CSV table of C-alpha atoms and ligand atoms in Angstrom, one decimal:
chain,number,residue,atom,x,y,z
A,1,UNK,CA,145.6,298.3,53.3
A,2,UNK,CA,141.7,297.7,54.1
A,3,UNK,CA,141.3,295.3,57.0
A,4,UNK,CA,137.9,293.1,56.8
A,5,UNK,CA,136.4,289.5,56.8
A,6,UNK,CA,135.8,287.6,53.7
A,7,UNK,CA,132.4,285.8,54.6
A,8,UNK,CA,131.6,285.3,50.9
A,9,UNK,CA,134.4,282.7,50.6
A,10,UNK,CA,132.0,280.2,52.2
A,11,UNK,CA,129.0,281.3,49.8
A,12,UNK,CA,131.0,280.6,46.4
A,13,UNK,CA,129.2,277.8,45.2
A,14,UNK,CA,126.2,275.6,46.1
A,15,UNK,CA,128.6,272.8,47.3
A,16,UNK,CA,130.4,275.1,49.4
A,17,UNK,CA,127.2,276.3,50.9
A,18,UNK,CA,126.1,272.8,51.4
A,19,UNK,CA,129.7,272.2,53.2
A,20,UNK,CA,128.9,274.8,55.9
A,21,UNK,CA,125.0,274.8,56.2
A,22,UNK,CA,124.1,274.6,59.9
A,23,UNK,CA,120.6,273.4,60.0
A,24,UNK,CA,118.9,270.8,58.0
A,25,UNK,CA,115.4,269.7,57.6
A,26,UNK,CA,114.9,265.9,57.6
A,27,UNK,CA,111.8,263.8,56.9
A,28,UNK,CA,112.3,262.3,60.5
A,29,UNK,CA,111.4,265.8,61.6
A,30,UNK,CA,108.1,266.0,60.0
A,31,UNK,CA,104.5,265.1,61.7
A,32,UNK,CA,101.4,265.2,59.2
A,33,UNK,CA,98.3,266.1,60.7
A,34,UNK,CA,95.3,264.2,59.8
A,35,UNK,CA,91.4,264.9,60.2
A,36,UNK,CA,89.0,261.9,60.5
A,37,UNK,CA,85.3,263.0,60.0
A,38,UNK,CA,82.4,260.9,60.7
A,39,UNK,CA,79.8,263.2,59.2
A,40,UNK,CA,81.1,262.8,55.6
A,41,UNK,CA,81.8,260.1,52.9
A,42,UNK,CA,85.0,260.1,51.1
A,43,UNK,CA,86.9,263.2,51.4
A,44,UNK,CA,86.3,266.7,51.6
A,45,UNK,CA,88.8,269.8,51.0
A,46,UNK,CA,89.0,272.1,54.0
A,47,UNK,CA,88.2,275.8,52.1
A,48,UNK,CA,90.6,277.8,54.1
A,49,UNK,CA,93.2,275.0,53.6
A,50,UNK,CA,93.7,274.1,50.0
A,51,UNK,CA,95.3,270.8,49.9
A,52,UNK,CA,94.1,269.5,53.0
A,53,UNK,CA,91.1,267.3,53.3
A,54,UNK,CA,88.8,265.7,55.9
A,55,UNK,CA,88.4,261.9,55.7
A,56,UNK,CA,85.9,259.6,56.3
A,57,UNK,CA,86.8,256.3,57.8
A,58,UNK,CA,86.7,254.2,54.9
A,59,UNK,CA,88.9,256.9,52.8
A,60,UNK,CA,91.5,257.5,55.4
A,61,UNK,CA,93.9,254.7,54.6
A,62,UNK,CA,94.3,256.3,51.2
A,63,UNK,CA,95.8,259.3,52.9
A,64,UNK,CA,97.9,257.3,55.2
A,65,UNK,CA,99.3,255.2,52.3
A,66,UNK,CA,100.4,258.6,50.6
A,67,UNK,CA,102.0,259.9,53.9
A,68,UNK,CA,103.8,256.5,54.6
A,69,UNK,CA,105.1,256.0,51.0
A,70,UNK,CA,106.4,259.5,51.2
A,71,UNK,CA,108.8,258.3,54.1
A,72,UNK,CA,106.8,260.2,56.7
A,73,UNK,CA,107.1,258.4,60.0
A,74,UNK,CA,104.7,260.1,62.2
A,75,UNK,CA,101.0,261.7,62.0
A,76,UNK,CA,98.9,263.6,64.4
A,77,UNK,CA,95.3,262.7,64.3
A,78,UNK,CA,92.1,264.9,64.8
A,79,UNK,CA,88.6,264.0,64.8
A,80,UNK,CA,84.9,265.3,63.9
A,81,UNK,CA,82.1,263.4,65.8
A,82,UNK,CA,78.7,262.6,64.7
A,83,UNK,CA,77.4,264.6,67.5
A,84,UNK,CA,78.6,266.8,70.6
A,85,UNK,CA,77.2,267.0,74.0
A,86,UNK,CA,78.3,269.0,77.3
A,87,UNK,CA,81.1,266.4,78.2
A,88,UNK,CA,82.4,265.7,74.9
A,89,UNK,CA,81.5,261.9,74.8
A,90,UNK,CA,82.8,261.5,71.4
A,91,UNK,CA,86.1,262.2,72.5
A,92,UNK,CA,86.3,259.1,75.0
A,93,UNK,CA,83.9,256.5,73.8
A,94,UNK,CA,85.4,253.2,72.8
A,95,UNK,CA,84.1,253.6,69.2
A,96,UNK,CA,84.7,257.4,68.9
A,97,UNK,CA,85.6,258.2,65.5
A,98,UNK,CA,89.4,258.9,66.4
A,99,UNK,CA,89.6,255.4,68.2
A,100,UNK,CA,88.2,253.7,65.2
A,101,UNK,CA,90.6,255.4,63.1
A,102,UNK,CA,93.6,254.7,65.0
A,103,UNK,CA,92.7,251.0,65.2
A,104,UNK,CA,92.4,250.9,61.6
A,105,UNK,CA,95.4,252.8,60.7
A,106,UNK,CA,97.7,250.8,63.4
A,107,UNK,CA,96.4,247.3,62.0
A,108,UNK,CA,97.5,248.4,58.5
A,109,UNK,CA,100.7,250.3,59.2
A,110,UNK,CA,102.0,249.1,62.7
A,111,UNK,CA,105.5,250.8,62.1
A,112,UNK,CA,103.7,254.4,61.7
A,113,UNK,CA,103.7,256.6,64.8
A,114,UNK,CA,100.2,257.6,65.8
A,115,UNK,CA,100.2,260.9,67.7
A,116,UNK,CA,96.5,261.5,69.1
A,117,UNK,CA,95.7,265.0,69.6
A,118,UNK,CA,93.8,265.1,73.1
A,119,UNK,CA,91.0,267.5,73.8
A,120,UNK,CA,87.6,268.0,74.0
A,121,UNK,CA,86.6,271.1,71.9
A,122,UNK,CA,85.7,269.1,68.7
A,123,UNK,CA,83.3,267.1,70.7
A,124,UNK,CA,81.8,269.4,73.1
A,125,UNK,CA,78.5,271.1,72.2
A,126,UNK,CA,80.1,274.4,73.8
A,127,UNK,CA,82.9,274.1,71.5
A,128,UNK,CA,85.5,274.6,74.5
A,129,UNK,CA,88.5,272.4,75.5
A,130,UNK,CA,87.0,271.4,78.7
A,131,UNK,CA,83.7,271.4,80.7
A,132,UNK,CA,81.8,274.5,80.7
A,133,UNK,CA,79.7,275.4,83.7
A,134,UNK,CA,78.2,278.9,84.8
A,135,UNK,CA,80.3,280.4,82.0
A,136,UNK,CA,83.8,279.1,83.4
A,137,UNK,CA,85.7,276.3,81.7
A,138,UNK,CA,86.3,274.1,84.8
A,139,UNK,CA,89.7,273.1,85.1
A,140,UNK,CA,89.7,269.9,87.5
A,141,UNK,CA,86.6,268.4,86.2
A,142,UNK,CA,87.9,269.0,82.7
A,143,UNK,CA,91.0,266.7,83.7
A,144,UNK,CA,88.8,263.8,84.3
A,145,UNK,CA,87.3,263.8,80.7
A,146,UNK,CA,90.7,264.8,79.4
A,147,UNK,CA,92.2,261.6,80.9
A,148,UNK,CA,89.4,259.2,79.7
A,149,UNK,CA,90.1,260.5,76.5
A,150,UNK,CA,93.8,260.0,76.6
A,151,UNK,CA,93.4,256.3,77.9
A,152,UNK,CA,90.5,255.5,75.3
A,153,UNK,CA,93.2,256.5,72.5
A,154,UNK,CA,95.8,254.7,73.6
A,155,UNK,CA,93.6,251.5,74.3
A,156,UNK,CA,92.9,252.0,70.5
A,157,UNK,CA,96.7,252.1,69.7
A,158,UNK,CA,97.9,255.7,69.9
A,159,UNK,CA,101.6,255.6,70.3
A,160,UNK,CA,101.8,259.1,71.9
A,161,UNK,CA,99.4,261.4,73.7
A,162,UNK,CA,99.5,265.2,72.6
A,163,UNK,CA,97.0,266.8,75.2
A,164,UNK,CA,96.0,270.4,73.8
A,165,UNK,CA,93.4,271.4,76.0
A,166,UNK,CA,95.7,273.8,78.1
A,167,UNK,CA,94.0,273.1,81.5
A,168,UNK,CA,96.3,273.1,84.5
A,169,UNK,CA,97.7,269.6,85.7
A,170,UNK,CA,96.8,268.1,82.4
A,171,UNK,CA,100.0,266.2,82.2
A,172,UNK,CA,100.1,264.9,85.9
A,173,UNK,CA,96.6,263.8,85.5
A,174,UNK,CA,97.1,262.1,82.0
A,175,UNK,CA,100.4,260.5,83.3
A,176,UNK,CA,98.5,259.1,86.3
A,177,UNK,CA,95.6,257.7,84.2
A,178,UNK,CA,97.8,256.2,81.6
A,179,UNK,CA,100.0,254.4,84.3
A,180,UNK,CA,97.1,253.0,86.3
A,181,UNK,CA,95.6,251.7,83.0
A,182,UNK,CA,98.6,249.9,82.4
A,183,UNK,CA,100.3,252.2,79.6
A,184,UNK,CA,103.7,253.2,81.6
A,185,UNK,CA,105.5,253.4,78.2
A,186,UNK,CA,103.5,255.7,76.4
A,187,UNK,CA,104.9,259.2,76.0
A,188,UNK,CA,103.3,262.6,76.5
A,189,UNK,CA,103.9,265.3,73.9
A,190,UNK,CA,102.5,268.5,75.9
A,191,UNK,CA,101.2,271.6,74.0
A,192,UNK,CA,103.0,273.2,76.9
A,193,UNK,CA,103.2,276.4,75.5
A,194,UNK,CA,99.9,277.1,73.7
A,195,UNK,CA,98.9,280.7,72.8
A,196,UNK,CA,95.4,282.2,72.7
A,197,UNK,CA,96.1,282.7,69.0
A,198,UNK,CA,93.8,283.6,65.9
A,199,UNK,CA,96.4,281.5,63.8
A,200,UNK,CA,93.9,278.7,64.8
A,201,UNK,CA,91.0,279.9,62.7
A,202,UNK,CA,91.1,277.7,59.7
A,203,UNK,CA,91.8,274.5,62.0
A,204,UNK,CA,88.7,275.6,64.1
A,205,UNK,CA,86.4,275.7,60.4
A,206,UNK,CA,88.2,272.2,59.7
A,207,UNK,CA,87.3,270.6,63.1
A,208,UNK,CA,84.2,272.5,64.1
A,209,UNK,CA,85.8,273.4,67.3
A,210,UNK,CA,85.3,277.1,67.8
A,211,UNK,CA,83.5,278.1,71.2
A,212,UNK,CA,80.0,278.3,70.9
A,213,UNK,CA,78.8,278.7,74.2
A,214,UNK,CA,80.3,280.8,77.4
A,215,UNK,CA,83.4,282.5,76.8
A,216,UNK,CA,83.9,283.8,73.0
A,217,UNK,CA,87.7,282.8,73.2
A,218,UNK,CA,90.1,280.5,75.0
A,219,UNK,CA,92.0,283.4,76.8
A,220,UNK,CA,91.3,282.0,80.4
A,221,UNK,CA,93.2,278.7,79.5
A,222,UNK,CA,95.5,279.4,76.7
A,223,UNK,CA,98.5,282.0,77.0
A,224,UNK,CA,98.6,285.4,76.2
A,225,UNK,CA,100.6,286.0,73.2
A,226,UNK,CA,102.8,288.8,74.9
A,227,UNK,CA,104.1,286.7,77.4
A,228,UNK,CA,107.7,285.0,77.5
A,229,UNK,CA,108.5,284.1,81.3
A,230,UNK,CA,105.3,282.5,81.5
A,231,UNK,CA,106.2,280.3,78.6
A,232,UNK,CA,109.0,278.9,80.8
A,233,UNK,CA,107.0,278.7,83.7
A,234,UNK,CA,104.5,276.5,81.4
A,235,UNK,CA,107.4,274.2,80.3
A,236,UNK,CA,108.7,274.0,84.2
A,237,UNK,CA,105.2,272.5,85.3
A,238,UNK,CA,104.6,270.2,82.5
A,239,UNK,CA,108.4,268.7,82.9
A,240,UNK,CA,107.8,268.3,86.6
A,241,UNK,CA,104.7,266.6,86.0
A,242,UNK,CA,106.2,264.3,83.5
A,243,UNK,CA,105.8,265.6,80.1
A,244,UNK,CA,108.2,263.5,77.3
A,245,UNK,CA,108.1,266.3,74.9
A,246,UNK,CA,107.0,270.1,75.0
A,247,UNK,CA,105.6,272.0,72.3
A,248,UNK,CA,105.5,275.7,71.2
A,249,UNK,CA,102.4,277.0,69.2
A,250,UNK,CA,101.9,278.8,67.0
A,251,UNK,CA,105.3,278.7,65.5
A,252,UNK,CA,106.0,281.7,63.0
A,253,UNK,CA,105.4,284.7,65.3
A,254,UNK,CA,106.8,282.9,68.4
A,255,UNK,CA,110.3,281.8,67.3
A,256,UNK,CA,111.8,283.7,70.0
A,257,UNK,CA,109.8,281.7,72.5
A,258,UNK,CA,111.2,278.4,70.7
A,259,UNK,CA,114.7,279.5,71.4
A,260,UNK,CA,113.9,280.6,75.0
A,261,UNK,CA,112.4,277.1,75.6
A,262,UNK,CA,115.3,275.3,73.7
A,263,UNK,CA,117.9,277.1,76.2
A,264,UNK,CA,115.7,275.9,79.3
A,265,UNK,CA,114.7,272.4,78.6
A,266,UNK,CA,116.3,268.9,77.7
A,267,UNK,CA,113.4,267.5,76.4
A,268,UNK,CA,112.4,267.1,72.6
A,269,UNK,CA,110.9,270.3,71.4
A,270,UNK,CA,108.0,270.6,68.9
A,271,UNK,CA,107.0,273.6,66.8
A,272,UNK,CA,103.5,273.4,65.5
A,273,UNK,CA,103.2,275.1,62.0
A,274,UNK,CA,99.4,276.0,62.5
A,275,UNK,CA,96.5,276.1,60.2
A,276,UNK,CA,96.6,280.1,59.7
A,277,UNK,CA,100.4,280.1,59.1
A,278,UNK,CA,99.5,277.3,56.2
A,279,UNK,CA,96.6,279.2,55.0
A,280,UNK,CA,98.3,282.5,54.5
A,281,UNK,CA,101.3,280.7,52.5
A,282,UNK,CA,98.8,279.1,50.2
A,283,UNK,CA,96.6,282.3,49.6
A,284,UNK,CA,99.7,284.2,48.7
A,285,UNK,CA,101.2,281.4,46.4
A,286,UNK,CA,97.9,281.0,45.0
A,287,UNK,CA,98.0,284.6,43.8
A,288,UNK,CA,102.0,284.0,42.6
A,289,UNK,CA,102.8,286.6,45.1
A,290,UNK,CA,105.5,284.4,46.7
A,291,UNK,CA,107.3,281.3,45.9
A,292,UNK,CA,105.6,278.7,48.0
A,293,UNK,CA,108.2,276.0,48.4
A,294,UNK,CA,111.2,278.5,49.3
A,295,UNK,CA,108.8,280.2,51.6
A,296,UNK,CA,107.9,276.8,53.0
A,297,UNK,CA,111.7,275.9,53.4
A,298,UNK,CA,112.6,279.3,54.9
A,299,UNK,CA,109.8,278.9,57.5
A,300,UNK,CA,110.5,275.4,58.5
A,301,UNK,CA,114.3,275.6,58.7
A,302,UNK,CA,113.5,278.7,60.8
A,303,UNK,CA,111.9,276.9,63.3
A,304,UNK,CA,114.5,274.3,63.6
A,305,UNK,CA,117.3,277.0,63.7
A,306,UNK,CA,115.3,278.4,66.7
A,307,UNK,CA,115.5,275.1,68.4
A,308,UNK,CA,112.7,272.9,67.3
A,309,UNK,CA,113.7,269.2,66.9
A,310,UNK,CA,110.1,268.1,65.2
A,311,UNK,CA,107.7,270.2,63.4
A,312,UNK,CA,103.9,269.5,63.0
A,313,UNK,CA,103.1,270.9,59.7
A,314,UNK,CA,100.3,270.5,56.9
A,315,UNK,CA,103.4,271.0,54.6
A,316,UNK,CA,104.8,267.9,55.5
A,317,UNK,CA,103.9,265.8,52.5
A,318,UNK,CA,105.0,268.8,50.2
A,319,UNK,CA,108.4,269.0,51.9
A,320,UNK,CA,108.8,265.2,52.0
A,321,UNK,CA,108.5,264.9,48.4
A,322,UNK,CA,111.5,267.1,47.9
A,323,UNK,CA,113.4,265.9,50.6
B,401,PBG,C1,92.3,271.6,69.8
B,401,PBG,C2,93.4,271.9,69.0
B,401,PBG,C3,93.7,273.2,68.1
B,401,PBG,C4,94.8,273.2,67.3
B,401,PBG,C5,95.5,272.0,67.7
B,401,PBG,N1,94.6,271.2,68.6
B,401,PBG,C6,92.7,274.4,68.3
B,401,PBG,C7,92.5,275.2,69.4
B,401,PBG,O1,93.1,275.1,70.2
B,401,PBG,O2,91.8,276.0,69.3
B,401,PBG,C8,95.1,274.1,66.4
B,401,PBG,C9,95.7,273.5,65.0
B,401,PBG,C10,96.0,274.4,63.9
B,401,PBG,O3,95.5,275.8,64.0
B,401,PBG,O4,96.5,274.3,63.3
B,401,PBG,N2,92.6,272.4,70.9
B,402,ZN,ZN1,90.8,272.2,72.1
């Protein structure tokens, strides 16, 4: 008599498979990115991200309404300012494009969780995430401007601050700045594990945030994609500094890191399914080479299986339509 296990018993029908499925995607897990642009009128599609648009202030509520109507509970907002300068004034001024958008969105949809991406790269003339001096992106000086940015975003109504500039000590600096401004209850979602990645290419086109002066890349502040232990050190620092969420970014090529971080933190873990990941799937699907819906499902469920609790994804609306 042959002796073996019959794993197929649990796969005999769709209902049986539903019964034993271990990982589920929920609408509550999804965070939709939104771009608000002060240099355009109406909306403009991002060429390398079909289906994703930049919106002017007077058009943004159309997009937010769609998101809310689909049952998505959270967005992350990015801005493109009218003009850039060395210190990224557009990021932290009271009437910056993101601050105006947050006020408008929260006034109309108070229940929607608005996460503000807190960085300077879309606002600096150098295209760096911090202050550039003599060819170096200064760490501590950059923290001052990043903190100003965070405080102005919360003052405008942001529910969560998501700093992405990858300077050391940014969680500590922002936590202190928010507390001193009376915003003790505003959580920080840290881009704790942010790799220096080419998967951000389409986003940088969309938000005009590529390095223009100084170093040609962000390798002195974002992580080397080859490193795993360093990711755990980054998470440990941000936890100690007071982060309320931690993120791994990008997601698809870094699922081992997602699992590793899951096994080392008790905080909610966020996966960022980034612009390049979106662009690749869209391009292949447009050619009829892959089944987009199923590829997206497998990718996102894989992020959750790897340990992510929440997923920032440009596919959020598409997925919400099916859930
Ligand atoms: C800003 C920022 C970037 C992304 C999110 N916030 C770009 C970068 O760090 O160069 C990438 C998002 C994406 O690719 O979808 N620092
Ligand atoms: Zn940046």
